[in-house]
Short mmCIF file of C-alpha atoms in Angstrom, two decimals:
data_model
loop_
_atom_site.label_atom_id
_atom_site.label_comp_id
_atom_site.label_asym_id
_atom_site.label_seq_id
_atom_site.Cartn_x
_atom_site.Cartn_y
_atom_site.Cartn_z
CA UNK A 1100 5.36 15.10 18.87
CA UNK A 1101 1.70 15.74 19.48
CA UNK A 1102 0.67 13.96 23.51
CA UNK A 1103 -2.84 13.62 23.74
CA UNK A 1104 -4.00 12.53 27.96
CA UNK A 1105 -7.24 11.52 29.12
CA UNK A 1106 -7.90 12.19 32.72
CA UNK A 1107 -10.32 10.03 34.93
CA UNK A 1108 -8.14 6.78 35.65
CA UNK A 1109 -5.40 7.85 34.07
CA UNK A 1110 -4.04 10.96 35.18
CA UNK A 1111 -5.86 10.73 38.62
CA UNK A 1112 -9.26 9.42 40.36
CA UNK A 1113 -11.98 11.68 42.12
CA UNK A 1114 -14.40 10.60 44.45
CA UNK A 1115 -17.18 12.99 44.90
CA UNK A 1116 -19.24 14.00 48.00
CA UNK A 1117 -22.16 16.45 48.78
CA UNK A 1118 -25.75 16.02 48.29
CA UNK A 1119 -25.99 15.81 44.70
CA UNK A 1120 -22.65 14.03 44.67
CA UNK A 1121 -23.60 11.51 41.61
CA UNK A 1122 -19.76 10.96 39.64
CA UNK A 1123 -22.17 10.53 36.57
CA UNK A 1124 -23.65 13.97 36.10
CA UNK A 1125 -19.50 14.71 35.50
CA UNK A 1126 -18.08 11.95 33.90
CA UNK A 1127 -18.54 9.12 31.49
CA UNK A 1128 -20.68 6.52 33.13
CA UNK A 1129 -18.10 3.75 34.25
CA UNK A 1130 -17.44 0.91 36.36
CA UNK A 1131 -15.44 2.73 39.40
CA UNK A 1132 -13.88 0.41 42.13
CA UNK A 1133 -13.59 1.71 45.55
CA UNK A 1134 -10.00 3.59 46.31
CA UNK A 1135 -7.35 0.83 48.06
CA UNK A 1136 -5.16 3.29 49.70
CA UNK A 1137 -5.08 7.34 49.76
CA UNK A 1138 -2.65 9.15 47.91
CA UNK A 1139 -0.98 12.67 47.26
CA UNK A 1140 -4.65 14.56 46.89
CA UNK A 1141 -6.17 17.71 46.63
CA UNK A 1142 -10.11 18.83 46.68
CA UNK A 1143 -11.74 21.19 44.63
CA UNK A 1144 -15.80 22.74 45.16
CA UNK A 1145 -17.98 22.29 42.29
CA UNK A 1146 -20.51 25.03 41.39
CA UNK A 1147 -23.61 22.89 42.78
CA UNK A 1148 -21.97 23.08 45.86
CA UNK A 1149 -20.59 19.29 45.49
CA UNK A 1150 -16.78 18.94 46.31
CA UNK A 1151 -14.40 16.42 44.49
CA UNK A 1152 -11.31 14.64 46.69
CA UNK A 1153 -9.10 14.37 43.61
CA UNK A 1154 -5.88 11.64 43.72
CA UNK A 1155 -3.11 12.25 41.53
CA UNK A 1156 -1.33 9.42 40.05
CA UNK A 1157 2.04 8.88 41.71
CA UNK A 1158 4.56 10.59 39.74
CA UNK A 1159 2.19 13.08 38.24
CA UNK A 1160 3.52 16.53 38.75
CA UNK A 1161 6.96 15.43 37.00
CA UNK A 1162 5.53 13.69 34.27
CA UNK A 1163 3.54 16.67 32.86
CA UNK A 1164 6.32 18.79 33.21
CA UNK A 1165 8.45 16.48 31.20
CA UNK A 1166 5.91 16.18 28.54
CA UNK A 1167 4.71 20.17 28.39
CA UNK A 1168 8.42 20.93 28.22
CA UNK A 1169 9.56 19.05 25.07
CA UNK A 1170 6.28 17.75 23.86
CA UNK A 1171 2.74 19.45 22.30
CA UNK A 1172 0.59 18.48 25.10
CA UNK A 1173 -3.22 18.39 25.01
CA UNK A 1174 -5.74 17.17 27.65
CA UNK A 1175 -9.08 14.91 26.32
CA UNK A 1176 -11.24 13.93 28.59
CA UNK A 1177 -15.20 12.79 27.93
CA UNK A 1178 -15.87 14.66 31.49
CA UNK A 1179 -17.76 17.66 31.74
CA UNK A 1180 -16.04 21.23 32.03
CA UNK A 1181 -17.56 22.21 34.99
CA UNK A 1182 -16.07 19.16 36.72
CA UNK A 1183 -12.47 18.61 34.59
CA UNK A 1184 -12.27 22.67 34.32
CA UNK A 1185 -11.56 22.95 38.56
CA UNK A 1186 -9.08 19.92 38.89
CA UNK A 1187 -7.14 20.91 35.52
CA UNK A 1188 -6.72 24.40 36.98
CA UNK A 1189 -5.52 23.23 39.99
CA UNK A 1190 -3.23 20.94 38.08
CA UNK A 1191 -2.40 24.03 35.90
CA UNK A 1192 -2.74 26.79 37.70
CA UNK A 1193 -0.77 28.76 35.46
CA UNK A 1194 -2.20 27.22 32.08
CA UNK A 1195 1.84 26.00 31.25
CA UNK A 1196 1.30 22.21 31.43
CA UNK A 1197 -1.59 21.77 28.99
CA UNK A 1198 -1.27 23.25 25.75
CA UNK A 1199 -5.08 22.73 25.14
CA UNK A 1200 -8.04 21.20 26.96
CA UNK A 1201 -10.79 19.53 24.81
CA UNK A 1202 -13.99 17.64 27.32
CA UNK A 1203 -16.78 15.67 26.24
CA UNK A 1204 -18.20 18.01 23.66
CA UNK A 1205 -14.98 17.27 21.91
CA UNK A 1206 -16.09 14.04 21.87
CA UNK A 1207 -17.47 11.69 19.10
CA UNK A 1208 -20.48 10.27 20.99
CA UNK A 1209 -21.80 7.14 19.13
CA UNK A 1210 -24.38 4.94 20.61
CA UNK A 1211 -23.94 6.33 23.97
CA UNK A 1212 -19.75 6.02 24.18
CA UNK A 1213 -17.39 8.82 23.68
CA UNK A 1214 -14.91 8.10 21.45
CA UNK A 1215 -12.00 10.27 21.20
CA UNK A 1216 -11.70 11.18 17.60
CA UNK A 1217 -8.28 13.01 17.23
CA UNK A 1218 -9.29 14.60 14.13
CA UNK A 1219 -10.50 16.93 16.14
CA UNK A 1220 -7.17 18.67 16.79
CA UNK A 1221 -6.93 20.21 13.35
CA UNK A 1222 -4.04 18.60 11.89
CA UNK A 1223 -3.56 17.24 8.86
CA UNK A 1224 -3.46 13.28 8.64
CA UNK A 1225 0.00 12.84 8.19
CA UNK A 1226 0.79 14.54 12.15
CA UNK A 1227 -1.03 11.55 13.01
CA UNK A 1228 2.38 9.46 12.57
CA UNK A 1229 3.82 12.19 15.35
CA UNK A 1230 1.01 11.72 17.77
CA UNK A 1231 0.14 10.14 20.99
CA UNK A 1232 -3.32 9.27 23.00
CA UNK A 1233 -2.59 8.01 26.78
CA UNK A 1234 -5.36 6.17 27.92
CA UNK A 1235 -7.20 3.68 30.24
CA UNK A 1236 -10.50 2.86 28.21
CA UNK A 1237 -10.24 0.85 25.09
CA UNK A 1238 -13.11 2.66 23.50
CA UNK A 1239 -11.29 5.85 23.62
CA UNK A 1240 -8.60 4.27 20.60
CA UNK A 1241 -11.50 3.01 18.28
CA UNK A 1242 -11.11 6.14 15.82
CA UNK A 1243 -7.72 5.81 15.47
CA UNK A 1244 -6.48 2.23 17.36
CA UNK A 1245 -2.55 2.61 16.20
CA UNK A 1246 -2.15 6.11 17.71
CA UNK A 1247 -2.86 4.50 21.21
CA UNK A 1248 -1.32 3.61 24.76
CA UNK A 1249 -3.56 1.48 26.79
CA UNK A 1250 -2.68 2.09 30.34
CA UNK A 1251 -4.21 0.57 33.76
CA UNK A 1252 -6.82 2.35 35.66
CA UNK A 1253 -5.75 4.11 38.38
CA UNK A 1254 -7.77 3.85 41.51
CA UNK A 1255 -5.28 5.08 44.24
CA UNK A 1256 -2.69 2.54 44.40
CA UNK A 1257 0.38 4.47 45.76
CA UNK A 1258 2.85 2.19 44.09
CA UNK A 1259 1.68 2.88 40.94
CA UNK A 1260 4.40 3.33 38.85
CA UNK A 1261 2.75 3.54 35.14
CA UNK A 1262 3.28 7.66 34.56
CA UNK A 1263 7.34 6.78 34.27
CA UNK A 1264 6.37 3.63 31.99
CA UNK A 1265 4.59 5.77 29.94
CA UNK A 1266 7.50 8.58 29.98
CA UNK A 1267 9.78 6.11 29.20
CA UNK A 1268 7.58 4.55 25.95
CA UNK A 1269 6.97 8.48 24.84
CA UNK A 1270 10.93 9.02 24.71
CA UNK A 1271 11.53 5.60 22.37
CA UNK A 1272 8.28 6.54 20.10
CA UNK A 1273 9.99 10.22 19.74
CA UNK A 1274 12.65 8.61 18.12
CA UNK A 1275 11.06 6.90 15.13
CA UNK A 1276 9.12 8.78 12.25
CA UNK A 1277 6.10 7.24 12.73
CA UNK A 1278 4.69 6.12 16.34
CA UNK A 1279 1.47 3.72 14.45
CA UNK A 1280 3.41 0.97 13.40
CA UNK A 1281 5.12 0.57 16.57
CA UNK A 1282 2.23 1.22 18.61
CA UNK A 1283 0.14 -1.19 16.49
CA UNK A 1284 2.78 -3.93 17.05
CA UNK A 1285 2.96 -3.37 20.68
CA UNK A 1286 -0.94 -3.34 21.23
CA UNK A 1287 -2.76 -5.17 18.54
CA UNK A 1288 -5.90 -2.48 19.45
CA UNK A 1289 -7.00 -2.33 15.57
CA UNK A 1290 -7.45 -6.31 16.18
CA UNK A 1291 -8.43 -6.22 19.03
CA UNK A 1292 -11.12 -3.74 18.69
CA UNK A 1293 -12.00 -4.46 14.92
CA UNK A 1294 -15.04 -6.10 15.55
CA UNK A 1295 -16.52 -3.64 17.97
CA UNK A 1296 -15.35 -0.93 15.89
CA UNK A 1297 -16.95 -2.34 12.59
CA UNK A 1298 -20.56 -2.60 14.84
CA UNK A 1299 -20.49 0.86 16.09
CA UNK A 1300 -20.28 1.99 12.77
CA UNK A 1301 -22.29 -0.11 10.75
CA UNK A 1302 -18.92 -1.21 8.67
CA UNK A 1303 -20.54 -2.53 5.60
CA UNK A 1304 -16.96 -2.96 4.31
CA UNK A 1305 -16.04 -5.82 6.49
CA UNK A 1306 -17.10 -9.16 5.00
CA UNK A 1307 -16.30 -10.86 8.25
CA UNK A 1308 -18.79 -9.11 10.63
CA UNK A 1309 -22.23 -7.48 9.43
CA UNK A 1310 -23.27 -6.29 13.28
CA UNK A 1311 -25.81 -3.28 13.16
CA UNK A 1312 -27.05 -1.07 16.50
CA UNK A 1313 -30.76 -0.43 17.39
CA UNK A 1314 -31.25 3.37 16.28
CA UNK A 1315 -34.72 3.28 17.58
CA UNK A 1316 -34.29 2.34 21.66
CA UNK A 1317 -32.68 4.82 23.27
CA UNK A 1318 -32.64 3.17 26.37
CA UNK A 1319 -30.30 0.39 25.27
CA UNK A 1320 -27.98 2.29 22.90
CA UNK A 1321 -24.48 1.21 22.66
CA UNK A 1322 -26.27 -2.65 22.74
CA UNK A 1323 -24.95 -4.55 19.74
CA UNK A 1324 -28.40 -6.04 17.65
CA UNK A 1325 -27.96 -8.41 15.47
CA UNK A 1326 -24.77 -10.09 14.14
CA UNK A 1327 -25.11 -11.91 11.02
CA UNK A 1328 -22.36 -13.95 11.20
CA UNK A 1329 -22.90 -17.75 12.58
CA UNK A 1330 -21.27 -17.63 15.99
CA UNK A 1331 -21.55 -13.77 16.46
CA UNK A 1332 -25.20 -13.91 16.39
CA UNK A 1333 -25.66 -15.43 19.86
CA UNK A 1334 -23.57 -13.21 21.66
CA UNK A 1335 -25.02 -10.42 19.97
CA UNK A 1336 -28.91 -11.36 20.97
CA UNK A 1337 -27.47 -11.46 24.24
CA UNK A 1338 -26.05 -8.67 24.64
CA UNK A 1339 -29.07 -7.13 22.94
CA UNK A 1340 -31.72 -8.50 25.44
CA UNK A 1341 -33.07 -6.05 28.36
CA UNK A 1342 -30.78 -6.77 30.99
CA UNK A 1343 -28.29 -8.37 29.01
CA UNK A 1344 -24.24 -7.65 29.40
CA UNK A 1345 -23.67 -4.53 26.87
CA UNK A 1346 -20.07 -5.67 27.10
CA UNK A 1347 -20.78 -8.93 26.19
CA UNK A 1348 -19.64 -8.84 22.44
CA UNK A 1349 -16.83 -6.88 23.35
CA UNK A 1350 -15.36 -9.10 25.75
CA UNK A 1351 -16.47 -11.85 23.56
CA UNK A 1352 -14.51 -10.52 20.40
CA UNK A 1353 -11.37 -9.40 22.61
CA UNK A 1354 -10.72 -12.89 24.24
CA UNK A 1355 -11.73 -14.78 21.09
CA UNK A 1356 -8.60 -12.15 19.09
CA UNK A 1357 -6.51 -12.85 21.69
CA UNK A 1358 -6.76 -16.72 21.70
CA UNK A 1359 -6.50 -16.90 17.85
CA UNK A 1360 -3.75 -14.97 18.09
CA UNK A 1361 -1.81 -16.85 20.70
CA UNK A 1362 -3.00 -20.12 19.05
CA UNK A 1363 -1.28 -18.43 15.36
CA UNK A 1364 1.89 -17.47 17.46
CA UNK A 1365 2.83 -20.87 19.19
CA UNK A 1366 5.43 -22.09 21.12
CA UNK A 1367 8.21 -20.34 19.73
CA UNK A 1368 6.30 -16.73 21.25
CA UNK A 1369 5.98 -17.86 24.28
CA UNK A 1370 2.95 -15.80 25.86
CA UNK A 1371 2.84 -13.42 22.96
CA UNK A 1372 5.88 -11.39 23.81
CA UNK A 1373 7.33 -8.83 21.52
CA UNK A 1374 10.62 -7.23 21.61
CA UNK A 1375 11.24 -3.59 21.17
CA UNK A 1376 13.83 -3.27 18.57
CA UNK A 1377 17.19 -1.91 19.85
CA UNK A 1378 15.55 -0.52 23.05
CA UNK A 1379 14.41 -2.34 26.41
CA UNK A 1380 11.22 -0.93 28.28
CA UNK A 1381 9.73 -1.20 31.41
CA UNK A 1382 5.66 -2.75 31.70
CA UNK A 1383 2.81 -0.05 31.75
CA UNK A 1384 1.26 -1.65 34.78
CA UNK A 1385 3.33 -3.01 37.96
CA UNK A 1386 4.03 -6.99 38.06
CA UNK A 1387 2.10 -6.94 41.24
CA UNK A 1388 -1.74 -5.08 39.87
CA UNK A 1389 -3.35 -8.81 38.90
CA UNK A 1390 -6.39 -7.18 38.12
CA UNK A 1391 -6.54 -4.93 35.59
CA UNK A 1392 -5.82 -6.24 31.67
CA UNK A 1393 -2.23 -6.44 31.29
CA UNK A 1394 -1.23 -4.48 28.12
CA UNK A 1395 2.08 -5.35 27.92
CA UNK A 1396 4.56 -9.00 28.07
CA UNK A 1397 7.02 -8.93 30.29
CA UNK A 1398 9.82 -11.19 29.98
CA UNK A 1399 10.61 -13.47 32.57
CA UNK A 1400 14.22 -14.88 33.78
CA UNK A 1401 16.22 -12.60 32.47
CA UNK A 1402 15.43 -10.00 34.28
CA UNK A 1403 14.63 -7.44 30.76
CA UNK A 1404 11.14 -6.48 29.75
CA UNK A 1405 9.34 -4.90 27.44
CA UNK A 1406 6.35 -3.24 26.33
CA UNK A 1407 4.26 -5.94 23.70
CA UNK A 1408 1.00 -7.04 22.76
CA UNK A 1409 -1.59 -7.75 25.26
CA UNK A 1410 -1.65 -11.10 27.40
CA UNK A 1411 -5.57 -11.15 27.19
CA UNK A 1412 -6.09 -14.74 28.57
CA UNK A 1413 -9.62 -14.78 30.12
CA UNK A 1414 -13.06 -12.89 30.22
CA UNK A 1415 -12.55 -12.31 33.65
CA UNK A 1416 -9.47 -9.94 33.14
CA UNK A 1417 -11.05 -8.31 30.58
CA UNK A 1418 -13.87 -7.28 32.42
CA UNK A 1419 -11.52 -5.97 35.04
CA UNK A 1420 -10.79 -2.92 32.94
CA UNK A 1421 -13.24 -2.60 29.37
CA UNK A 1422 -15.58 -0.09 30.99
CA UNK A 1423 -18.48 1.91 29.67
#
């Protein structure tokens, strides 16, 4: 099985100093929270003379060497080499962990957001059933939302305890043929992204939704223009207008998925919980990280959990962790 990682706020979180320390000029422009608490870290100089403090995810070290030893494990991340290329080595330093490192010129970059396309590795569609991508940014799974495993940002929480979570979920999805309809199940990300994913690519095909992006203004790429549809059209002006929220829609379309859904599902679902057939595993995030989106349902009273779809119930959650 293929394991595809992004790095930034999943793997580990940098904070950058020096007189030309911008975070930007290295990775994808984001909404970064300050660090909570210090953990295991390591620094590495940059070649403008900037250095990086670089905090590894609890449980790092073990985790890659679990995956590089029985898994095909590549590194995708929509930083820049000159930044991702130092930590990675120190990571690496003998090149056995990764089995390939694609950055941001690996990257589909539509409308100012770097999608991570996995076509890009070179296999054929059907190795898409045996592969994996780990990540903390919704927008990374648009290309190919079934492959995915939403994870929580990191931001130097020593407790963290998501790495063995996502160990654990990589061990049951090695045992079924095809990882998409489990993952789809588990995270609804093809729903819960549809929208957003029709708009960035002008989707004539979806009857629902006819949302189209500005070409022309490069200053507010990425700002949905537009939407046809009565009720979209609002949010989508809004988003739209200088100044306006470019997440907006997004959030908009998320919460609205999520509510139908839960509405659909009633009483007998509970909160949307979904049982792993066969197999009981732990939550992505820990029961005490309230803000971050909470991609899994955790059962209650029993004392078992498992990994299901999202428990999405307000904009303000959302917010916490859709980032640009």
């Amino acid at each position: 099985m293929t394991v595809v990682l992004d790095m930034d706020e999943c793997l580990l979180h940098s904070k950058f100093h020096g007189p030309g320390a911008a975070s930007e000029a290295y990775r994808q422009l984001e909404e970064r929270p300050d660090a909570v608490n210090e953990v295991n870290s390591f620094w590495v100089a940059l070649d403008d003379g900037d250095t990086a403090q670089v905090n590894k995810r609890p449980g790092l070290d073990p985790f890659l060497e679990a995956l590089a030893r029985d898994y095909n494990t590549i590194v995708f991340t929509a930083a820049m080499p000159d930044y991702a290329g130092p930590v990675l080595d120190y990571i690496d330093p003998k090149g056995t962990l990764f089995h390939r490192r694609l950055y941001r010129s690996s990257c589909r970059q539509v409308k100012g957001a770097f999608l991570k396309d996995l076509s890009v590795l070179g296999v054929e569609s059907t190795d898409m059933s045996r592969t994996v991508l780990v990540d903390n940014n919704p927008l990374s799974f648009i290309c190919q939302p079934t492959n995915g495993i939403l994870v929580a940002s990191f931001y130097d929480d020593p407790n963290d305890t998501a790495l063995a979570s996502v160990m654990q979920l990589i061990r049951h999805l090695d045992q079924a043929g095809d990882v998409r309809p489990i993952l789809k199940d588990m995270f609804r990300l093809d729903t819960l992204l549809g929208e957003y994913r029709t708009a960035l690519f002008d989707d004539d095909d979806d009857a629902d939704v006819d949302c189209i992006l500005d070409d022309d203004d490069e200053e507010e790429e990425d700002l949905l223009e537009g939407c046809l549809e009565a009720g979209q059209q609002e949010r989508a002006e809004a988003a739209a207008a200088p100044g306006g929220d470019e997440k907006g829609l997004l959030l908009d379309v998320l919460v609205a998925e999520e509510e139908q859904q839960q509405q659909e599902e009633g009483s007998a679902n509970g909160d949307g919980q979904q049982q792993l057939q066969g197999e009981d595993v732990e939550c992505l995030k820990d029961d005490d990280d309230d803000e971050s989106v909470k991609t899994e349902a955790c059962s209650e009273g029993s004392g078992d959990s498992s990994l299901g779809d999202e428990s999405l119930t307000s904009r303000e959650e959302m917010e916490l962790e859709l980032e640009f």
